[in-house]
Coordinates of C-alpha atoms in Angstrom, one line a residue:
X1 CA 0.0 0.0 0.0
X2 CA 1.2 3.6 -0.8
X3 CA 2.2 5.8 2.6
X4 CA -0.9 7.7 4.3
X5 CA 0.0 11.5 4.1
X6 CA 3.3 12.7 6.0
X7 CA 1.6 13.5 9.3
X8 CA 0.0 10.2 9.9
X9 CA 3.3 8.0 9.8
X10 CA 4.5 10.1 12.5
X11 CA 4.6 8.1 16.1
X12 CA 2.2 9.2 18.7
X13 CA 2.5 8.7 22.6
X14 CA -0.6 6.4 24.2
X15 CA -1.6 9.7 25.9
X16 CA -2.4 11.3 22.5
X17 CA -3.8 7.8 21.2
X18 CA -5.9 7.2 23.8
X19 CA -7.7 10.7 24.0
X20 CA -8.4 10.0 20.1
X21 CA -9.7 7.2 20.9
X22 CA -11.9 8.4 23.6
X23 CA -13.0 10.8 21.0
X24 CA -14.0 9.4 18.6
X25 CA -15.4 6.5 21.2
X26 CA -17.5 8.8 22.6
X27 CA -19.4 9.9 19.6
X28 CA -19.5 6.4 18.5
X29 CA -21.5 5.8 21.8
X30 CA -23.9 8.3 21.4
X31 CA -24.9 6.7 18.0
X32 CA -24.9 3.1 19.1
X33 CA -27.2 4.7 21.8
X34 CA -29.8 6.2 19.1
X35 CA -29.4 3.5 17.1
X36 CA -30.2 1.3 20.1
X37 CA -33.2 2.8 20.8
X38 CA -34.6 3.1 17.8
X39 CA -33.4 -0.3 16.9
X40 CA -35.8 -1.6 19.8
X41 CA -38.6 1.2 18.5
X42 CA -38.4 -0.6 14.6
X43 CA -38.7 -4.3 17.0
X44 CA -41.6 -2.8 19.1
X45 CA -43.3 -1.9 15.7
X46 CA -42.9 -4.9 13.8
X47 CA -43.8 -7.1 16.2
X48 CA -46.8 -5.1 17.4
X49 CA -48.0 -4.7 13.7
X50 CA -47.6 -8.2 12.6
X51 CA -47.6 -10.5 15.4
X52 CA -45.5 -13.1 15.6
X53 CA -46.1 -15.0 12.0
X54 CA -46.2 -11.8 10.1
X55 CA -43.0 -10.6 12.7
X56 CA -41.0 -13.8 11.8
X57 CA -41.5 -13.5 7.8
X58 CA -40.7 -10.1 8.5
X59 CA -37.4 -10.8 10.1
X60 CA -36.7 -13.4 7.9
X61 CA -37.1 -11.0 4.7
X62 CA -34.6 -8.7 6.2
X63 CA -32.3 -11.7 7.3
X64 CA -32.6 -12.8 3.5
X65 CA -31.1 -8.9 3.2
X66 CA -28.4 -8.8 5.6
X67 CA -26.8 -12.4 4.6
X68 CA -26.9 -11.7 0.5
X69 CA -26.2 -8.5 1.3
X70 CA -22.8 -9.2 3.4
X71 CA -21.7 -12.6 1.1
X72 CA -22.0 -9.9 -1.8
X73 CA -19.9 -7.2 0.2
X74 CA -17.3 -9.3 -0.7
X75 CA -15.4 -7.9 2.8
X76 CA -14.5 -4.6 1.0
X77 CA -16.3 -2.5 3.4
X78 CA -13.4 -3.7 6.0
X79 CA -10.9 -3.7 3.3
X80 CA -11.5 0.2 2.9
X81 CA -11.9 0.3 6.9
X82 CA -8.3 -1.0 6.0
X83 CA -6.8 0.5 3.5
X84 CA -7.8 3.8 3.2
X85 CA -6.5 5.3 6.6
X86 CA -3.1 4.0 4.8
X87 CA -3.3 6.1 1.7
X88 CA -3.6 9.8 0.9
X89 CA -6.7 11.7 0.3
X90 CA -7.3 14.8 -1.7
X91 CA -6.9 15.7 -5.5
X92 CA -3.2 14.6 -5.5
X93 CA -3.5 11.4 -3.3
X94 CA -4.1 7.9 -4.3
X95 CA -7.2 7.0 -2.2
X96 CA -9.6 7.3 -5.4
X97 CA -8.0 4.3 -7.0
X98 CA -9.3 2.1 -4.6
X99 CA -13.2 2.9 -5.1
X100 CA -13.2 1.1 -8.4
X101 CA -11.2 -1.9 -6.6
X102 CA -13.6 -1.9 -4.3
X103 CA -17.0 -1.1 -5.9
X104 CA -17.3 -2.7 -8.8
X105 CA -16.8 -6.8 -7.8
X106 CA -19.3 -6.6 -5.1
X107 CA -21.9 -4.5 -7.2
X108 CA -21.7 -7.1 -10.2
X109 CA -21.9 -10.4 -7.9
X110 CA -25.0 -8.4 -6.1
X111 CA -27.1 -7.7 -9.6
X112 CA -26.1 -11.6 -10.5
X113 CA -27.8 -12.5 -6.7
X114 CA -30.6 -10.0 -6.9
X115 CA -31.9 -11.6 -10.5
X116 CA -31.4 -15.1 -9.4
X117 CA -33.1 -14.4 -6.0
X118 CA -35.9 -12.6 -8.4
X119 CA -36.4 -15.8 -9.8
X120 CA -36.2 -18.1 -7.4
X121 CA -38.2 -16.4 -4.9
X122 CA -41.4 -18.2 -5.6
X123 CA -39.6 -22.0 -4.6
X124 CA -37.4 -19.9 -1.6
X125 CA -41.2 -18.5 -0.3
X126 CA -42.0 -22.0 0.2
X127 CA -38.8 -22.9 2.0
X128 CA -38.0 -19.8 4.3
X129 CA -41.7 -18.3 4.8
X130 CA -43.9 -20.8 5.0
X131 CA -47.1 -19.8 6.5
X132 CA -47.0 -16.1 5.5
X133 CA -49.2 -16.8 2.6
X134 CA -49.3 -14.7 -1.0
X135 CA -47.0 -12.2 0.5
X136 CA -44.2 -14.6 1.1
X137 CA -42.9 -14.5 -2.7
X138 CA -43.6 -10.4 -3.5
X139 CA -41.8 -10.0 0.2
X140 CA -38.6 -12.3 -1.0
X141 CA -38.7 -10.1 -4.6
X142 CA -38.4 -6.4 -3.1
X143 CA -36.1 -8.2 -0.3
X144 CA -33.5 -9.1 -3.4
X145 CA -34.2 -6.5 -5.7
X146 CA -32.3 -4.4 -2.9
X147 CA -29.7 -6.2 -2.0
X148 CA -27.4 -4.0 -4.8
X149 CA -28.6 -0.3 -3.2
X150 CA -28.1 -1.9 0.2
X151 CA -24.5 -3.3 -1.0
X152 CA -23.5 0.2 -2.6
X153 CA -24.4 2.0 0.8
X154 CA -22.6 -0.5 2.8
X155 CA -18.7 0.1 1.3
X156 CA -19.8 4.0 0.9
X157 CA -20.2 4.1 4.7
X158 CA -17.0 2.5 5.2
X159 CA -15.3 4.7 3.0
X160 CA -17.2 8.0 4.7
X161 CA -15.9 6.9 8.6
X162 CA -12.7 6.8 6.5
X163 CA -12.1 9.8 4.6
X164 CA -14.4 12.2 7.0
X165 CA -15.0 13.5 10.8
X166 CA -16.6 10.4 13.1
X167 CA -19.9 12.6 12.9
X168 CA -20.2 12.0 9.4
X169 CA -20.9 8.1 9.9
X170 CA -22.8 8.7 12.9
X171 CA -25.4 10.7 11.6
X172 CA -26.0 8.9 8.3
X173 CA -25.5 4.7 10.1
X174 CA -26.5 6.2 13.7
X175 CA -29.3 8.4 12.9
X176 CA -30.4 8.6 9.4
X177 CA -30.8 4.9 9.0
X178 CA -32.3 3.9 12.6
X179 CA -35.0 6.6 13.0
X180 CA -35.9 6.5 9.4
X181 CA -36.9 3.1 9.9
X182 CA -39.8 2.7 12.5
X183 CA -41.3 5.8 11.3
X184 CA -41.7 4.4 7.6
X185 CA -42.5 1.1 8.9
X186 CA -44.8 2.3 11.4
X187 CA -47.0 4.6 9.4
X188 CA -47.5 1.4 6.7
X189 CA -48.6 -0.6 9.8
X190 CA -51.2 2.2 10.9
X191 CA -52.4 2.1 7.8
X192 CA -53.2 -1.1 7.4
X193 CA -50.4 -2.0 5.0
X194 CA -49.3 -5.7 4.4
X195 CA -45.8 -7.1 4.7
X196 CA -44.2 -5.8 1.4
X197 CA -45.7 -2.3 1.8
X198 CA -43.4 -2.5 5.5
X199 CA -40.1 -4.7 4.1
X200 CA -40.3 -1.3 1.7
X201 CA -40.9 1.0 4.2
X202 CA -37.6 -0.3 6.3
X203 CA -35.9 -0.4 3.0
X204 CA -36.3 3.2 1.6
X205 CA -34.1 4.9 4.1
X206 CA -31.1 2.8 2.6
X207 CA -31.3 4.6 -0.9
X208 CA -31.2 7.8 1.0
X209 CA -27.9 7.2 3.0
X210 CA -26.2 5.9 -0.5
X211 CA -27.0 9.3 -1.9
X212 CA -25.8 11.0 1.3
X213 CA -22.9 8.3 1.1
X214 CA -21.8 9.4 -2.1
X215 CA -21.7 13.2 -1.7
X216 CA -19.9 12.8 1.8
X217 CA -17.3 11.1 -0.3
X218 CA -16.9 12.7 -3.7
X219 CA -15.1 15.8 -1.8
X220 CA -12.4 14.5 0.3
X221 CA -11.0 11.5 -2.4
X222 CA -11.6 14.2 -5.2
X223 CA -14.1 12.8 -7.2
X224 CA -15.1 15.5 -10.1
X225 CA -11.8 17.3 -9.7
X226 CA -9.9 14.9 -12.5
X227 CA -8.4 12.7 -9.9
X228 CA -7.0 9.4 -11.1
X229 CA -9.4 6.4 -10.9
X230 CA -7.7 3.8 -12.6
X231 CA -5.8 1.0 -9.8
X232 CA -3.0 -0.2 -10.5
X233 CA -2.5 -4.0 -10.2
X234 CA -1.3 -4.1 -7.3
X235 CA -4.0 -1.8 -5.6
X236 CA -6.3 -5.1 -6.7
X237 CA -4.1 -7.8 -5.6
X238 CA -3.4 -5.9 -2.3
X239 CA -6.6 -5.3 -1.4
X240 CA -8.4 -8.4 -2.5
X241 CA -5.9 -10.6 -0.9
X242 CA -6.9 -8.9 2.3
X243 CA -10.6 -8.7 1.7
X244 CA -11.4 -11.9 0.2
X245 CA -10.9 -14.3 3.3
X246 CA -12.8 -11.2 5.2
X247 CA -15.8 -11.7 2.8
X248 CA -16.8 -15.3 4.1
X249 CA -16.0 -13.9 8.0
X250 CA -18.5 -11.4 7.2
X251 CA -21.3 -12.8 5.6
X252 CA -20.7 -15.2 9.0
X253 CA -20.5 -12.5 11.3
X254 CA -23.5 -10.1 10.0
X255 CA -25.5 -13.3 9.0
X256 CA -25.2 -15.1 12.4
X257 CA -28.7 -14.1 14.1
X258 CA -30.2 -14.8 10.2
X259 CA -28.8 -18.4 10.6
X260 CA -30.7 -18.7 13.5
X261 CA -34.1 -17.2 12.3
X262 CA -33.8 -19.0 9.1
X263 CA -33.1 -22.4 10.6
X264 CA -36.1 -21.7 12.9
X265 CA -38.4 -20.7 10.6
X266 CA -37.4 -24.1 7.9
X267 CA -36.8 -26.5 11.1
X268 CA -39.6 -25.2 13.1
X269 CA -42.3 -23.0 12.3
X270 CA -43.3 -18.6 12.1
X271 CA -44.0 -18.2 15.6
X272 CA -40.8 -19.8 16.5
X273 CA -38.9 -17.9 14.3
X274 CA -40.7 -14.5 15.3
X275 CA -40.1 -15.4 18.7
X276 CA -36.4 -15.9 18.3
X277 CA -36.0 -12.4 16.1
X278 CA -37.8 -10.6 18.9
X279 CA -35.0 -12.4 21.3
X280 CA -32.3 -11.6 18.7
X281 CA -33.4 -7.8 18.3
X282 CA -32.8 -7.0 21.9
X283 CA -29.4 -8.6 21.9
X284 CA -28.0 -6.9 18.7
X285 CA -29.3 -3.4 20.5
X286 CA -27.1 -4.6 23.7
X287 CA -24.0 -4.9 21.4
X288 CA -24.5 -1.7 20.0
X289 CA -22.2 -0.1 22.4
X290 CA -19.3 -2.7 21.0
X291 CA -20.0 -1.8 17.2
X292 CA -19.9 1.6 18.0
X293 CA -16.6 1.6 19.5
X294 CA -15.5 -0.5 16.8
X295 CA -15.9 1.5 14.0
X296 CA -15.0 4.7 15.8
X297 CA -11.3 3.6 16.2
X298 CA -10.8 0.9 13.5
X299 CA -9.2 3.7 11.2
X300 CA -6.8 4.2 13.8
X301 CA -6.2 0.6 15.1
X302 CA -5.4 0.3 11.2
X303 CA -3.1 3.2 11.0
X304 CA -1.1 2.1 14.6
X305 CA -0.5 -1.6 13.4
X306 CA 0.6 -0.2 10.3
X307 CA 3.4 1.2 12.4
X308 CA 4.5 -1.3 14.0
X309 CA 2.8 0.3 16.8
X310 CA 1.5 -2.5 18.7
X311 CA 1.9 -1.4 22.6
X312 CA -0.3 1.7 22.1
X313 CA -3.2 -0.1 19.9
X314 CA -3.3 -2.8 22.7
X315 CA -3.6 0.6 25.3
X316 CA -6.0 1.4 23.2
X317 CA -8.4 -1.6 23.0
X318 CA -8.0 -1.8 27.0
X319 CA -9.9 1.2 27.4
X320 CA -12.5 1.1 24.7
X321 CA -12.9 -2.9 25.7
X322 CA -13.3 -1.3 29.6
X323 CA -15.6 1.0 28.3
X324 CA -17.6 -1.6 26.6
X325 CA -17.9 -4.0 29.3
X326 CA -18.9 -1.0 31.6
X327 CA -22.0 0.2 29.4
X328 CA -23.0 -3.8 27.6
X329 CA -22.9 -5.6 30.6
X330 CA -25.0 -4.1 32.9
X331 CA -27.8 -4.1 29.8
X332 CA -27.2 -8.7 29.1
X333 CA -27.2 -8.8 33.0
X334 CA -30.9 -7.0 33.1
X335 CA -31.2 -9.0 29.8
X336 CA -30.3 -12.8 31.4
X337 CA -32.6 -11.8 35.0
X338 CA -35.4 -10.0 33.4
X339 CA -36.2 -11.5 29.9
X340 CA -40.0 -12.0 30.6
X341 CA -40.5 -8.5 31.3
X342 CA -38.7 -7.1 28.1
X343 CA -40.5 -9.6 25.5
X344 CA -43.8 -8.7 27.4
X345 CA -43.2 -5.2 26.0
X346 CA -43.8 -7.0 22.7
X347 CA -47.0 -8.6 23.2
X348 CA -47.7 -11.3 26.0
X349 CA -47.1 -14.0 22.8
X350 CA -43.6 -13.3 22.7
X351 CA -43.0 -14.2 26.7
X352 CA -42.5 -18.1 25.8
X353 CA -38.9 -16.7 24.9
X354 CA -37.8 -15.5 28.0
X355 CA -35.4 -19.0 28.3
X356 CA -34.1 -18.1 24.8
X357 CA -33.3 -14.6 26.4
X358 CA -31.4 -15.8 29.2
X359 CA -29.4 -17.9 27.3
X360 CA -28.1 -15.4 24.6
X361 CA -27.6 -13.0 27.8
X362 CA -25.0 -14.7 29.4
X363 CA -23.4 -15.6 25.8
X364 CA -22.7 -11.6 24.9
X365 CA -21.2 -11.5 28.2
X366 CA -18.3 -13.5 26.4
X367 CA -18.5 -11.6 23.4
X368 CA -18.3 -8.2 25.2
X369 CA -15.8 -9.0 27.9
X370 CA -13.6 -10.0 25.0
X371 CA -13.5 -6.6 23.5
X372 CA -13.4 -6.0 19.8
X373 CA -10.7 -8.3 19.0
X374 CA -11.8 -8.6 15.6
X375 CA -10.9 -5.6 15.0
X376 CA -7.4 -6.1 16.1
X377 CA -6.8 -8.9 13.7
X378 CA -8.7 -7.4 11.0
X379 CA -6.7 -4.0 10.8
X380 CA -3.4 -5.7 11.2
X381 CA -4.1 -7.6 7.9
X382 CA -5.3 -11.2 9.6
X383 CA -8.4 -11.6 7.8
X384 CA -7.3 -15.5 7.7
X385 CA -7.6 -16.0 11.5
X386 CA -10.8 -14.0 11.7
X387 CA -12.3 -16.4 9.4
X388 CA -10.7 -19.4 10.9
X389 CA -12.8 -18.2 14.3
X390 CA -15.8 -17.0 12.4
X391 CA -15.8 -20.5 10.8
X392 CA -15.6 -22.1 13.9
X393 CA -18.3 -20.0 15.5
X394 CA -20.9 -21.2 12.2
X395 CA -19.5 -24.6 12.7
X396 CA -21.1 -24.8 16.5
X397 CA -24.5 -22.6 15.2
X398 CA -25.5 -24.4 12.4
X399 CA -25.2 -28.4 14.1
X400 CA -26.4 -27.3 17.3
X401 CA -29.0 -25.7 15.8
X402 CA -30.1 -28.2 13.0
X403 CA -30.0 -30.7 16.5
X404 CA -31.9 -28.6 19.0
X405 CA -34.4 -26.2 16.9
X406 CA -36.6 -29.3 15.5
X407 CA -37.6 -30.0 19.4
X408 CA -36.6 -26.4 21.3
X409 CA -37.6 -24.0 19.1
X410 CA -36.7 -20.7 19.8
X411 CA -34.9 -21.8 23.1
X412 CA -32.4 -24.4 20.6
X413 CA -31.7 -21.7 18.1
X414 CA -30.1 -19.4 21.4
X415 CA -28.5 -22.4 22.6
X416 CA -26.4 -23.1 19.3
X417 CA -26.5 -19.5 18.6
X418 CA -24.6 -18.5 22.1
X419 CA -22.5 -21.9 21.8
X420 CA -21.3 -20.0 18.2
X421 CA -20.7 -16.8 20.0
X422 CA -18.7 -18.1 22.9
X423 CA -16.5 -20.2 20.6
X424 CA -15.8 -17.3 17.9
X425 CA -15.1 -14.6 20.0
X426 CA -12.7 -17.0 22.3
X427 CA -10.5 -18.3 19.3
X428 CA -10.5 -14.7 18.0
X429 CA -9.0 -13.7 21.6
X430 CA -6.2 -16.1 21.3
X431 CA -5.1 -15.5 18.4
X432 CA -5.4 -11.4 18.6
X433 CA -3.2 -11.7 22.2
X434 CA -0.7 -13.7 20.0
X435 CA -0.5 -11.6 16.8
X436 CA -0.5 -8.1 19.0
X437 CA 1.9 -9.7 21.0
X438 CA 1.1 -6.9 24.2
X439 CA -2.0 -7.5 26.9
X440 CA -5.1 -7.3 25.7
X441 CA -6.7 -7.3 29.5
X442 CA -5.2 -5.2 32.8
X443 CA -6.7 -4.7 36.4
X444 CA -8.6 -1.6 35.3
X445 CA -11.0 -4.3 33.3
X446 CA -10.9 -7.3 36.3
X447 CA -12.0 -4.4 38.6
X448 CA -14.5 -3.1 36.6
X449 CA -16.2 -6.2 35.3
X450 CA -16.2 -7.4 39.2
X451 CA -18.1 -4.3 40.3
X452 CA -20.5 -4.5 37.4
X453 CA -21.4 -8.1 38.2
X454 CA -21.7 -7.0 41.9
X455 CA -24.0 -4.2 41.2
X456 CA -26.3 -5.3 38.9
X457 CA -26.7 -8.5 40.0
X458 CA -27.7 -7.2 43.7
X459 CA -30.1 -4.9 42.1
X460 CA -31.0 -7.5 40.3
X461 CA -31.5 -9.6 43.4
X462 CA -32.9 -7.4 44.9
X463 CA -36.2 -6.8 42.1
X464 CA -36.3 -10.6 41.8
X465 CA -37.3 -11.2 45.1
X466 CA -39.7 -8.3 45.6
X467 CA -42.0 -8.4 42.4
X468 CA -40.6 -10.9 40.8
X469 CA -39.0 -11.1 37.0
X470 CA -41.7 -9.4 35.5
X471 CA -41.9 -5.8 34.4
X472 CA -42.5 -4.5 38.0
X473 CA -39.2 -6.6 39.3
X474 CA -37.3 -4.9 36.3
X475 CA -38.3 -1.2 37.6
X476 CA -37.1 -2.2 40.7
X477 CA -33.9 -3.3 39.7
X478 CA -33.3 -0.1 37.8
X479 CA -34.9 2.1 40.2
X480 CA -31.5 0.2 42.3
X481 CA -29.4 1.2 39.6
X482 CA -30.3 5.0 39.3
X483 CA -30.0 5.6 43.2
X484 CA -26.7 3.5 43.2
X485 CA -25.3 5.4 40.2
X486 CA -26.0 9.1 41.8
X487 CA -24.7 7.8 44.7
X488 CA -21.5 6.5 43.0
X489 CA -21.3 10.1 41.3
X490 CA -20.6 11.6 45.0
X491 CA -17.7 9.8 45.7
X492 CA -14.4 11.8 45.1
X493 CA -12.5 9.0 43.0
X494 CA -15.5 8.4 40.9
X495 CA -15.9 12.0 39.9
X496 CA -12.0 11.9 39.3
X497 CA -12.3 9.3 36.6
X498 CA -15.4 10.8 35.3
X499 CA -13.3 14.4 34.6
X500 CA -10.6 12.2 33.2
X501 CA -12.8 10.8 30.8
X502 CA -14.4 13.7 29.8
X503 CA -10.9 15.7 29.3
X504 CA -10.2 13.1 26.9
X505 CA -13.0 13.5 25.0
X506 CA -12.8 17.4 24.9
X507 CA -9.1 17.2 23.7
X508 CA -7.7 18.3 27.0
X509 CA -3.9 17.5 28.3
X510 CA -4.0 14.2 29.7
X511 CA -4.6 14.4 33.3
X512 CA -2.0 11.3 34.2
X513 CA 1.2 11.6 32.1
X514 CA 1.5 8.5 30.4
X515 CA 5.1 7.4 29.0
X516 CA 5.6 6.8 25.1
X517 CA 5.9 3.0 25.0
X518 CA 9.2 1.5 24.2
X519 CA 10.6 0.4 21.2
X520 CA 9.3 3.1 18.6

């Protein structure tokens, strides 16, 4: 790859990297938080608009979308989450010459899947929707026939968190998208509108951040202003020969709830499935704190272990993985204790999952306390072992599942599902600790995952055994929380580290000098 501009190969000390990260950490929290909440909004929506058969074909039309839409990705949204933060932007900088690398494969293999899913949708209706009646084969058709706008918008938004301020990607993945969404789908659902009308209405919003994709990006690569397109041929075998083993760790790793909702619905039946993508909704809005985080520093983890620098990306996953743990636990803990009372906020239908809930709790306790250790291997160029641990992860879903969902239903899909998350992220650890070759985990992290557990599990306790695990033993617990956390805000050492934090974020001197790490 051809040098980053002059400024970005110059070493920085972990004091500087770490407020960066904290920076651009923070605003990748507040997103993940909008998106959260909205997220469970668009869940509320569907579920309360469809019930649980029309929920699960709904789900399972936008499964059909995220797994043909990742396979056709290619990986080249993390190949330019890659590469780019390596090359030079601008009129006079090579950055341009990796759109075309990275556009055009994925776009052509998407039309080839969107025509043959056109076609087959009438014999895949049968297979993956069964039960949802005439609408199962229009529903599969507008699913496909997006798959190429949904591609196109999925490498722009890599390239924008690239080539632009954090806010950029926030407001167009954190905000744009998210709130779009329920307020499209909901108005069809007042209206009386049948499945396609809403699988349209959630769709829409994804032609509108391409076009707000696209114009975020045209200035900074220097699109229009006669900048070079054409790659070299080394620009394709560089970047393919990263992001080809990343394609099939991707399709695993955005398609691994789909698995789950698919095998449901073909091994078991609608209500199952709709049961399990109600489960599955609140757990991906849990690890929105993690996928936050992740995007907000990848540029720079790839930028450090392009350096060589491995000490201060290691400092630097600590923290965000600190801060992770701090903000995702608390949320599976509630998640594993009080999973009746959040499905009964979806209709009293959808409380038969609360065992399903529990189960897929405790297994993002793994994935969060891990940290984003993806990450690690992916931006230091080891797609290979990410797919190694993705495969190993699909390996445990799909025969646990194809053993369990026939007689568990919803309760066997989160089984295999959390057996696939445990085993991924594990491997993944392993082989990030040995690749980085620094500490991925401190005292900071065994300190604060141990007070976590403490405290939310005694409020948790504590609701349990006064109203019981329903909605009124979940306000308890949190009303816990709250007083606990006001409480915690008047201790001196607490509002130390809270000042700290927050002169990171604003830019400020460090407050604790920290030494440059040796060996740069």
């Amino acid at each position: 790859m051809t040098a980053v501009a002059p400024r970005a190969d110059q070493p920085a000390d972990d004091a500087t990297e770490t407020r960066r990260s904290a920076r651009s950490g923070a605003a990748g929290l507040v997103g993940a938080a909008t998106s959260g909440l909205f997220g469970f909004v668009l869940a509320v929506v569907i579920t309360r608009g469809y019930g649980t058969a029309g929920s699960g074909a709904f789900f399972a039309a936008i499964g059909v979308v995220t797994v043909a839409t990742a396979v056709c990705t290619l990986g080249a949204e993390t190949g330019l989450m890659w590469a780019l933060p390596r090359r030079r932007t601008g009129p006079d900088g090579d950055a341009a010459r990796l759109l075309p690398v990275a556009l055009v494969p994925p776009l052509l293999i998407a039309l080839l899947v969107a025509v043959g899913g056109v076609v087959a949708a009438g014999g895949l209706a049968g297979l993956l929707l069964d039960g949802s009646g005439d609408a199962g084969r229009p529903l599969l058709v507008a699913a496909f026939v997006a798959v190429p706008v949904v591609v196109a918008m999925t490498l722009l938004l890599a390239a924008l968190r690239c080539v632009r301020p954090i806010r950029a990607y926030v407001a167009v993945q954190f905000f744009l998208l998210p709130v779009a969404r329920p307020l499209l789908v909901g108005a069809v659902a007042l209206v009386g509108g049948g499945l396609v009308l809403g699988l349209t209405g959630w769709l829409v919003p994804a032609g509108i951040a391409l076009l707000a994709c696209l114009a975020l990006v045209a200035g900074p690569v220097g699109l229009g202003r006669a900048v070079p397109l054409r790659p070299r041929r080394t620009d394709w075998s560089t970047f393919w020969g990263f992001a080809l083993p990343r394609a099939a760790s991707a399709a695993i790793d955005a398609g691994s709830m789909w698995v789950g909702v698919l095998l449901t619905s073909a091994l078991a039946d609608q209500t199952q499935a709709g049961v399990f993508g109600a489960v599955g909704r609140y757990v991906l809005a849990g690890q929105l704190a993690m996928q936050g985080l992740r995007v907000a520093v990848s540029p720079q983890l790839s930028r450090l272990l392009g350096r060589g620098e491995r000490a201060a990306a290691a400092t630097v996953h600590r923290q965000l993985t600190t801060w992770a743990l701090v903000l995702s636990w608390p949320v599976y803990l509630l998640l594993a204790v009080f999973g009746l009372a959040f499905l009964q906020l979806f209709g009293p239908e959808f409380a038969a999952g609360a065992t399903a809930m529990t189960v897929l709790a405790l297994a993002m306790l793994v994935n969060t306390g891990v940290g984003n250790v993806q990450s690690l291997l992916l931006m230091g160029g080891h797609s290979g072992l990410h797919l190694a641990a993705a495969v190993a992860g699909l390996a445990g879903t799909v025969t646990l599942g194809v053993a369990l969902i026939p007689g568990y239903g919803a309760t066997g899909a989160a089984l295999a599902w959390g057996a696939g998350i445990a085993t991924e992220n594990l491997i993944a650890f392993s082989c990030a600790r040995r690749t980085v070759g620094q500490p991925l985990t401190d005292r900071v992290m065994g300190r604060a995952a141990l007070l976590t557990v403490a405290g939310v599990g005694a409020a948790s306790a504590l609701g349990v055994l006064v109203a019981g695990r329903g909605i009124p033993g979940l306000v308890v617990a949190l009303a816990v929380l709250v007083t606990g956390a006001v409480a915690l805000v008047a201790v001196p050492r607490v509002r130390r580290g809270i000042r700290a934090i927050l002169t990171q974020i604003r830019g400020g001197p460090n407050p604790v000098p920290t030494q440059p790490t040796k060996g740069r």
